[in-house]
Amino acid sequence: MAVICVDAGTTVIKAVAYDHTGAESALARRGTAVSRPAPGHAEQDMGAVWDAVAATVREVAAAVAEPVELVAVTAQGDGCWLVDADGEPTGPAVLWNDARAAATVDAWTRDGLAAAAFKVNGSSAASGLPHAVLSWLRAHDPDRLGRSAALLTCGGWIWSRLTGELAAEESDASAPFMDLRARAYAPELLSLFGMEWAERLLPPVRSLPVAGLTRRAADALGLRAGVPVVMAPYDIVTTALGAGAVALGQACAILGTTLCTEVVAESPALDGEPTGITIALPGGYLRAFPTFAGTEVVQWTCRLLGLGGPEELGELAGRSEPGAGGLAFLPYLSPAGERAPFSDPLARGALLGLSFEHGPEQIARAALEGLTLVIRDCLAATGTDPGELRVCGGGSASATWLGLIADVTGLPVRRPADAEVGARGAYVAALAATGAAPSLAAAAAEHVRLRDAVEPHPARRARYDQLFEDFLTLRAGTADAWPLLAEMRGRA
């Protein structure tokens, strides 16, 4: 039989078909647009996302020789994908990286509400999380809330289109309203944020739910009605699964639109620093630190330097020595500030130490070093000491960046053999959900393959130990200016 797995990212929808051995047999991609109708806003047309999903699935279904007997979906997380009582969108999706509610999150942080919520849900507050977006909508678009009957995420939206059912996969539901220990919505969290009114919008929480493909969806996708459809965990989780990070203490870093450093944990850490997010998994938890700025920083730097793409950036950075000639880069370029490994909606980037002695090669080096030091910062925040780091995402194609990650973290770095790691993780989840594999770990052991490790260079590792301490010191000093910079933006 064939299995089709959909990975609905923020800017690209992918569908991958796997044959009866688990080998990839077909792949299709469609781009999706992110609109920014006002400063800080990030939205998507929900119908356009569904159309892209249908088109990619139709394409791969037509390309495989075996009958398709299983479909799985993973997608971007967080945000607000609101639908009415008929399951139709009440407006555009508000995405995970939307910044319109930054002032609300800042107030929650200053008032101690965010820290209090962390002791229950294990996740820091961020402007793209549902509670922040819903609060903004209640103040600025109450009519839309009145027309909405359910709050979904991207994965829940696609799954509802496929099956006609509404649900929140356990990973999506983990933040911000879940009691992680009880694995259920917590009324005290709704009360804490004064959001009892939002309870009616929360769909049932289910772990790896499975339902049959409706006739209408089957016709749109070119598949047989009744085919089982699995809602896999959202993308940062399935990417860890696709990289084989399934055992306690295993670590993974996603080099994508977000830099997400994550580690598998036995229990939620609810008493530590209120940063990062904690996601419920079957049999455990994923402690994750998804940043607001990742490979977009690479793209921004390429535009700044007039480069053709990331490969040219890596080549240019390689011409500079470690430390970039004393140039330091704080890569907090998102209008939403930063959420991991610290939470500050006012955070902004900086290029420090610049002089006439620096050229494009030092700027390129500093940009990659800044992003990589963030990975080490997030890894330190996990409180674990992994033996290696699995990496994936678009940035993992850069040999320069992989070597830099190994040197900065001091860990062997390994890439999965699959190019579409999120889809592979959805495949692993689908096998476990349907009983085709006894567990996630068993499915990953059979179907995840890794490339050879990139080892850290001892001398460079020692240099980066000092540069990491310098990076933290510079950030602490620069952070004092962030409130003033926010005032300046407000006067612009």
XYZ file of C-alpha atoms in Angstrom:
492
model
C 0.000 0.000 0.000
C 1.024 3.665 -0.349
C 0.923 6.299 2.380
C 0.654 10.016 1.619
C 1.929 12.495 4.196
C 1.184 16.216 4.003
C 3.541 18.744 5.590
C 1.870 22.162 5.519
C 4.555 24.685 6.350
C 4.172 28.435 6.565
C 5.278 29.126 2.992
C 5.357 25.691 1.308
C 2.880 22.799 1.290
C 4.463 19.403 0.594
C 2.924 15.997 -0.022
C 5.124 12.916 0.021
C 4.095 9.397 -0.976
C 5.755 6.357 0.584
C 5.572 2.838 -0.835
C 4.947 -0.368 1.118
C 8.599 -0.473 2.244
C 8.520 3.083 3.579
C 10.625 4.465 0.728
C 9.710 7.837 -0.747
C 8.035 7.322 -4.129
C 6.624 10.745 -5.088
C 6.825 14.369 -3.970
C 4.846 17.521 -4.791
C 5.162 21.099 -3.537
C 3.039 24.227 -3.704
C 3.933 27.658 -2.376
C 1.555 29.542 -0.102
C 1.503 33.293 0.460
C 1.774 35.083 3.794
C 0.038 38.465 3.737
C 0.997 41.371 5.981
C -1.921 43.804 5.666
C -0.725 45.973 8.558
C 2.503 46.360 10.564
C 3.095 43.250 12.662
C 0.316 41.238 11.000
C 0.968 37.826 9.412
C -2.021 36.076 7.829
C -2.946 33.355 5.350
C -6.008 32.633 3.261
C -7.346 29.382 4.738
C -9.039 28.363 1.503
C -5.812 28.844 -0.434
C -3.963 26.597 2.021
C -6.577 23.862 1.565
C -6.410 24.223 -2.225
C -2.619 23.784 -2.105
C -3.003 20.674 0.052
C -5.546 19.181 -2.368
C -3.340 19.943 -5.373
C -0.210 18.347 -3.898
C -2.076 15.230 -2.767
C -3.726 14.837 -6.187
C -0.329 15.105 -7.846
C 1.395 12.447 -5.764
C -1.668 10.169 -5.747
C -1.596 10.173 -9.552
C 2.119 9.352 -9.538
C 2.081 6.225 -7.342
C 1.395 2.715 -8.571
C 0.101 1.300 -5.283
C -3.341 2.129 -3.846
C -3.266 4.859 -1.201
C -4.493 3.330 2.042
C -3.429 5.953 4.609
C -3.035 9.742 4.792
C -1.303 11.762 7.515
C -1.133 15.514 8.079
C 1.347 17.689 9.931
C 1.437 21.482 9.755
C 2.684 24.733 11.218
C 1.560 25.249 14.809
C 0.049 27.992 16.969
C -1.898 30.901 15.480
C -5.686 31.114 15.102
C -7.558 29.327 12.316
C -11.144 30.203 13.209
C -14.165 28.489 11.639
C -17.926 28.891 11.973
C -20.523 26.277 12.909
C -20.341 24.829 9.389
C -16.561 24.510 9.527
C -16.007 27.426 7.148
C -13.370 30.137 7.774
C -14.575 33.338 9.395
C -11.569 35.235 8.035
C -7.892 34.751 7.314
C -5.727 32.616 9.570
C -3.609 34.599 12.012
C -0.184 32.939 12.031
C 2.284 31.873 14.700
C 4.628 34.765 13.876
C 1.952 37.480 14.000
C 2.969 40.382 16.242
C -0.269 42.366 16.625
C -0.732 41.202 20.223
C 2.829 42.028 21.336
C 1.652 44.738 23.741
C -0.783 42.300 25.361
C 1.965 39.731 25.871
C 4.278 42.403 27.272
C 1.590 43.346 29.811
C 1.050 39.692 30.772
C 4.790 39.318 31.278
C 5.139 42.467 33.391
C 2.094 41.559 35.503
C 3.373 38.049 36.212
C 0.490 36.305 34.425
C 2.767 34.638 31.896
C 5.005 33.209 34.627
C 1.985 31.947 36.571
C 0.590 30.239 33.466
C 3.953 28.571 32.804
C 3.611 26.594 36.025
C 0.583 24.883 34.479
C 1.168 24.824 30.718
C 4.987 24.853 30.549
C 4.979 27.449 27.771
C 5.962 31.090 27.682
C 3.517 33.633 26.297
C 3.986 34.793 22.706
C 2.017 37.072 20.424
C 1.242 34.275 17.946
C -0.315 31.954 20.517
C -4.115 31.601 20.538
C -4.775 33.395 23.818
C -2.926 36.503 22.628
C -4.557 36.537 19.186
C -8.032 35.899 20.593
C -7.591 38.734 23.089
C -6.615 41.077 20.257
C -9.579 39.992 18.150
C -11.978 40.542 21.029
C -10.748 44.114 21.320
C -10.471 44.898 17.611
C -12.742 42.476 15.712
C -15.455 41.179 18.069
C -17.780 40.501 15.134
C -15.420 37.839 13.832
C -15.283 36.158 17.237
C -19.063 36.194 17.376
C -19.241 34.391 14.018
C -16.619 31.806 15.039
C -17.508 28.450 16.563
C -14.121 26.726 16.844
C -10.452 27.596 17.183
C -8.245 25.351 15.046
C -4.594 25.275 14.095
C -3.378 24.727 10.545
C -3.233 20.953 11.055
C -6.686 20.921 12.603
C -8.058 22.989 9.718
C -6.678 20.603 7.081
C -7.823 17.541 9.048
C -11.326 19.012 9.343
C -11.418 19.485 5.574
C -10.344 15.886 5.079
C -12.579 14.208 7.658
C -15.370 16.636 8.540
C -14.374 16.454 12.227
C -13.073 19.150 14.570
C -10.286 18.365 17.029
C -7.027 19.653 18.478
C -4.130 17.215 18.364
C -2.521 16.973 21.797
C 0.630 18.765 20.623
C -1.348 21.716 19.221
C -3.476 21.924 22.366
C -0.461 21.986 24.700
C -0.172 25.780 24.596
C -1.609 27.918 25.937
C -4.677 26.394 27.659
C -3.552 22.872 28.654
C -2.672 21.529 32.071
C 0.294 19.460 30.929
C 0.130 17.001 33.798
C -3.587 16.349 33.307
C -3.311 16.618 29.490
C -6.590 18.528 29.415
C -7.724 22.131 29.123
C -7.281 23.985 32.403
C -10.169 26.261 33.462
C -7.748 28.073 35.785
C -5.689 29.205 32.769
C -8.754 30.633 31.060
C -9.614 32.401 34.304
C -6.053 33.654 34.780
C -6.180 35.530 31.479
C -9.815 36.577 31.918
C -10.763 34.433 28.936
C -13.587 32.252 30.199
C -15.492 33.518 27.146
C -13.069 31.600 24.871
C -13.855 28.152 26.286
C -16.654 27.585 23.763
C -14.101 27.848 20.931
C -11.818 25.046 22.130
C -12.213 21.772 20.198
C -11.788 18.348 21.848
C -8.202 17.311 22.573
C -7.141 14.026 20.961
C -3.802 12.250 20.674
C -3.001 11.189 17.083
C -6.686 11.170 16.029
C -7.754 9.003 13.094
C -10.922 9.446 10.997
C -12.090 8.452 7.537
C -11.729 10.597 4.416
C -15.081 12.102 3.445
C -16.559 11.612 -0.008
C -16.233 15.320 -0.765
C -12.555 15.383 0.225
C -11.876 12.119 -1.597
C -13.220 13.612 -4.821
C -11.012 16.687 -4.360
C -7.906 14.588 -3.700
C -8.444 11.750 -6.142
C -8.517 9.149 -3.377
C -10.970 6.563 -2.093
C -13.540 7.710 0.458
C -13.027 6.180 3.886
C -9.208 6.086 3.718
C -7.938 6.630 7.303
C -6.532 10.113 7.932
C -4.184 10.717 10.879
C -3.670 14.161 12.381
C 0.000 13.893 13.336
C 1.573 16.299 15.857
C 2.452 19.713 14.512
C 5.584 20.317 12.513
C 8.256 20.912 15.138
C 7.254 17.608 16.744
C 7.039 15.555 13.564
C 10.368 16.991 12.473
C 11.941 15.644 15.658
C 10.294 12.273 14.960
C 11.543 12.348 11.379
C 15.050 13.026 12.653
C 14.769 10.009 14.960
C 14.714 12.058 18.183
C 12.302 9.827 20.086
C 14.254 8.621 23.128
C 14.672 10.525 26.388
C 17.455 13.099 26.156
C 17.752 13.071 22.369
C 18.074 16.564 20.899
C 17.124 18.067 17.559
C 17.515 21.501 15.960
C 15.307 22.649 13.095
C 17.002 25.170 10.825
C 13.889 26.629 9.258
C 11.682 29.713 9.413
C 12.041 29.177 13.123
C 15.226 27.920 14.728
C 13.776 25.303 17.019
C 16.035 23.446 19.431
C 14.238 20.663 21.275
C 14.823 17.666 23.516
C 12.660 14.679 24.486
C 11.802 14.701 28.201
C 10.076 12.299 30.576
C 8.134 14.979 32.456
C 7.279 18.669 31.995
C 9.625 21.194 33.633
C 7.113 23.628 35.109
C 9.196 25.204 37.874
C 12.093 26.586 35.863
C 12.595 29.798 33.921
C 9.342 30.545 32.043
C 10.775 30.284 28.541
C 10.219 27.987 25.588
C 7.304 25.620 25.201
C 6.505 22.117 26.401
C 4.521 19.796 24.154
C 2.659 16.647 25.142
C 3.766 13.517 23.267
C 2.556 9.937 23.519
C 4.435 8.687 26.583
C 6.429 11.861 27.216
C 7.046 15.505 26.412
C 9.067 17.643 24.034
C 10.824 20.639 25.563
C 11.212 23.049 22.668
C 12.633 26.504 22.063
C 11.242 27.826 18.766
C 12.594 31.265 17.960
C 10.780 33.932 15.981
C 13.712 34.381 13.594
C 15.525 31.607 11.723
C 16.395 31.232 8.066
C 14.630 34.539 7.353
C 17.725 36.072 8.949
C 19.850 34.248 6.361
C 17.628 35.574 3.560
C 17.740 39.105 5.019
C 21.540 38.983 5.182
C 21.717 37.768 1.584
C 19.586 40.718 0.482
C 21.677 43.113 2.553
C 24.909 41.884 0.964
C 23.510 41.412 -2.538
C 24.089 37.644 -2.515
C 22.294 35.091 -4.652
C 21.351 32.785 -1.786
C 22.426 30.874 1.325
C 25.178 28.959 -0.482
C 26.906 32.220 -1.400
C 26.481 33.439 2.171
C 28.190 30.310 3.490
C 31.068 30.712 1.040
C 31.499 34.367 2.005
C 31.357 33.581 5.736
C 34.060 30.940 5.226
C 36.513 33.678 4.211
C 36.383 35.162 7.714
C 38.012 33.717 10.800
C 35.880 32.616 13.787
C 34.711 35.649 15.706
C 34.196 37.711 12.526
C 36.963 40.163 13.416
C 35.258 41.215 16.653
C 31.860 41.705 15.041
C 28.828 40.407 16.957
C 25.311 39.955 15.595
C 22.143 39.662 17.679
C 19.690 38.005 15.242
C 16.407 39.155 16.815
C 14.927 40.599 13.628
C 11.281 39.564 14.025
C 8.752 42.391 14.594
C 7.296 40.091 17.272
C 10.524 40.265 19.294
C 11.740 36.929 20.626
C 10.166 34.003 22.463
C 13.031 31.533 22.963
C 15.140 30.957 24.921
C 13.866 34.166 26.502
C 10.577 35.962 25.987
C 10.601 39.660 25.122
C 8.277 41.177 22.512
C 10.499 44.290 22.435
C 13.696 42.401 21.503
C 15.466 43.686 18.398
C 18.569 42.740 16.453
C 21.912 44.512 16.436
C 25.248 44.425 14.645
C 27.803 45.370 17.290
C 31.436 46.399 16.927
C 31.186 47.526 13.299
C 34.059 49.594 11.911
C 35.745 50.457 8.604
C 37.893 47.351 9.110
C 34.915 45.051 8.514
C 33.714 43.891 5.133
C 30.989 41.660 3.717
C 32.784 38.479 4.764
C 32.794 39.489 8.447
C 29.123 40.516 8.299
C 28.251 37.161 6.703
C 30.248 35.301 9.356
C 28.711 37.294 12.187
C 25.185 36.593 10.935
C 25.715 32.815 10.834
C 27.551 32.876 14.161
C 24.737 34.854 15.784
C 22.121 32.344 14.651
C 24.303 29.449 15.786
C 24.951 30.974 19.204
C 21.161 31.163 19.596
C 21.028 27.394 18.986
C 23.597 26.877 21.751
C 21.661 29.249 24.011
C 18.480 27.232 23.449
C 20.314 23.949 23.941
C 21.632 25.198 27.283
C 18.091 26.186 28.271
C 16.915 22.582 27.858
C 19.020 21.681 30.898
C 20.247 18.484 29.243
C 23.601 17.219 28.040
C 22.926 15.303 24.810
C 25.601 13.230 23.137
C 24.786 14.541 19.671
C 22.498 16.986 17.872
C 20.181 15.964 15.044
C 19.602 18.823 12.585
C 17.130 19.281 9.753
C 15.297 21.982 7.834
C 16.380 24.026 4.854
C 19.451 25.408 6.597
C 20.882 21.915 7.113
C 21.860 21.853 3.424
C 24.719 24.259 4.237
C 27.955 22.418 5.005
C 29.400 25.659 6.397
C 26.531 26.059 8.851
C 26.648 22.404 9.942
C 30.357 22.722 10.727
C 29.715 25.933 12.627
C 26.932 24.307 14.666
C 29.256 21.433 15.593
C 32.003 23.863 16.655
C 29.706 26.183 18.626
C 27.761 23.444 20.454
C 30.701 21.054 20.814
C 28.452 18.201 19.654
C 28.542 15.828 16.695
C 25.875 16.986 14.241
C 23.848 14.480 12.205
C 21.318 14.995 9.413
C 18.537 12.592 8.458
C 18.841 11.028 5.018
C 15.303 12.198 4.128
C 14.992 15.622 2.559
C 11.394 15.971 3.808
C 11.922 15.251 7.479
C 8.556 16.592 8.677
C 6.703 14.317 6.271
C 8.822 11.373 7.443
C 7.846 12.221 11.020
C 4.176 12.284 10.028
C 4.711 8.837 8.479
C 6.230 7.579 11.743
C 3.283 9.026 13.695
C 0.749 7.501 11.289
C 2.218 4.021 11.688
C 1.988 4.297 15.478
C -1.514 5.810 15.398
C -2.947 3.038 13.229
C -1.161 0.151 14.970
C 1.050 -0.587 11.970
C 3.972 -0.030 14.387
C 3.852 -0.742 18.150
C 5.255 2.699 19.079
C 6.794 5.887 17.767
C 10.230 4.612 18.765
C 9.752 1.346 16.864
C 8.542 3.156 13.745
C 11.468 5.597 13.877
C 13.988 2.809 14.405
C 12.760 1.063 11.264
C 12.258 4.044 8.969
C 14.646 6.876 9.953
C 18.150 6.867 8.469
C 20.950 9.307 9.341
C 23.950 10.669 7.439
C 27.499 10.612 8.800
C 28.223 12.964 11.688
C 29.941 16.353 11.379
C 32.403 16.479 14.272
C 33.398 19.637 16.185
C 36.933 20.985 15.726
C 38.589 21.102 19.194
C 40.414 24.399 18.741
C 37.419 26.230 17.303
C 35.186 24.779 19.994
C 37.325 26.418 22.697
C 37.141 29.744 20.860
C 33.376 29.570 20.657
C 33.052 28.814 24.368
C 34.361 32.336 25.019
C 32.363 33.882 22.189
C 29.184 32.385 23.647
C 29.812 34.110 26.968
C 30.532 37.355 25.096
C 27.271 36.957 23.150
C 25.230 36.648 26.357
C 26.969 39.686 27.895
C 26.368 41.819 24.816
C 22.720 40.818 24.653
C 22.159 41.686 28.298
C 23.664 45.130 27.750
C 21.741 45.786 24.540
C 18.417 44.702 26.071
C 18.401 47.868 28.185
C 17.832 49.842 24.977
C 14.898 47.764 23.691
C 12.129 49.719 25.514
C 13.537 53.018 24.215
C 13.709 51.636 20.686
C 10.057 50.578 21.026
C 9.145 54.161 22.000
C 11.049 55.444 18.970
C 9.135 53.079 16.689
C 5.903 54.318 18.175
C 6.864 57.911 17.311
C 7.862 57.041 13.751
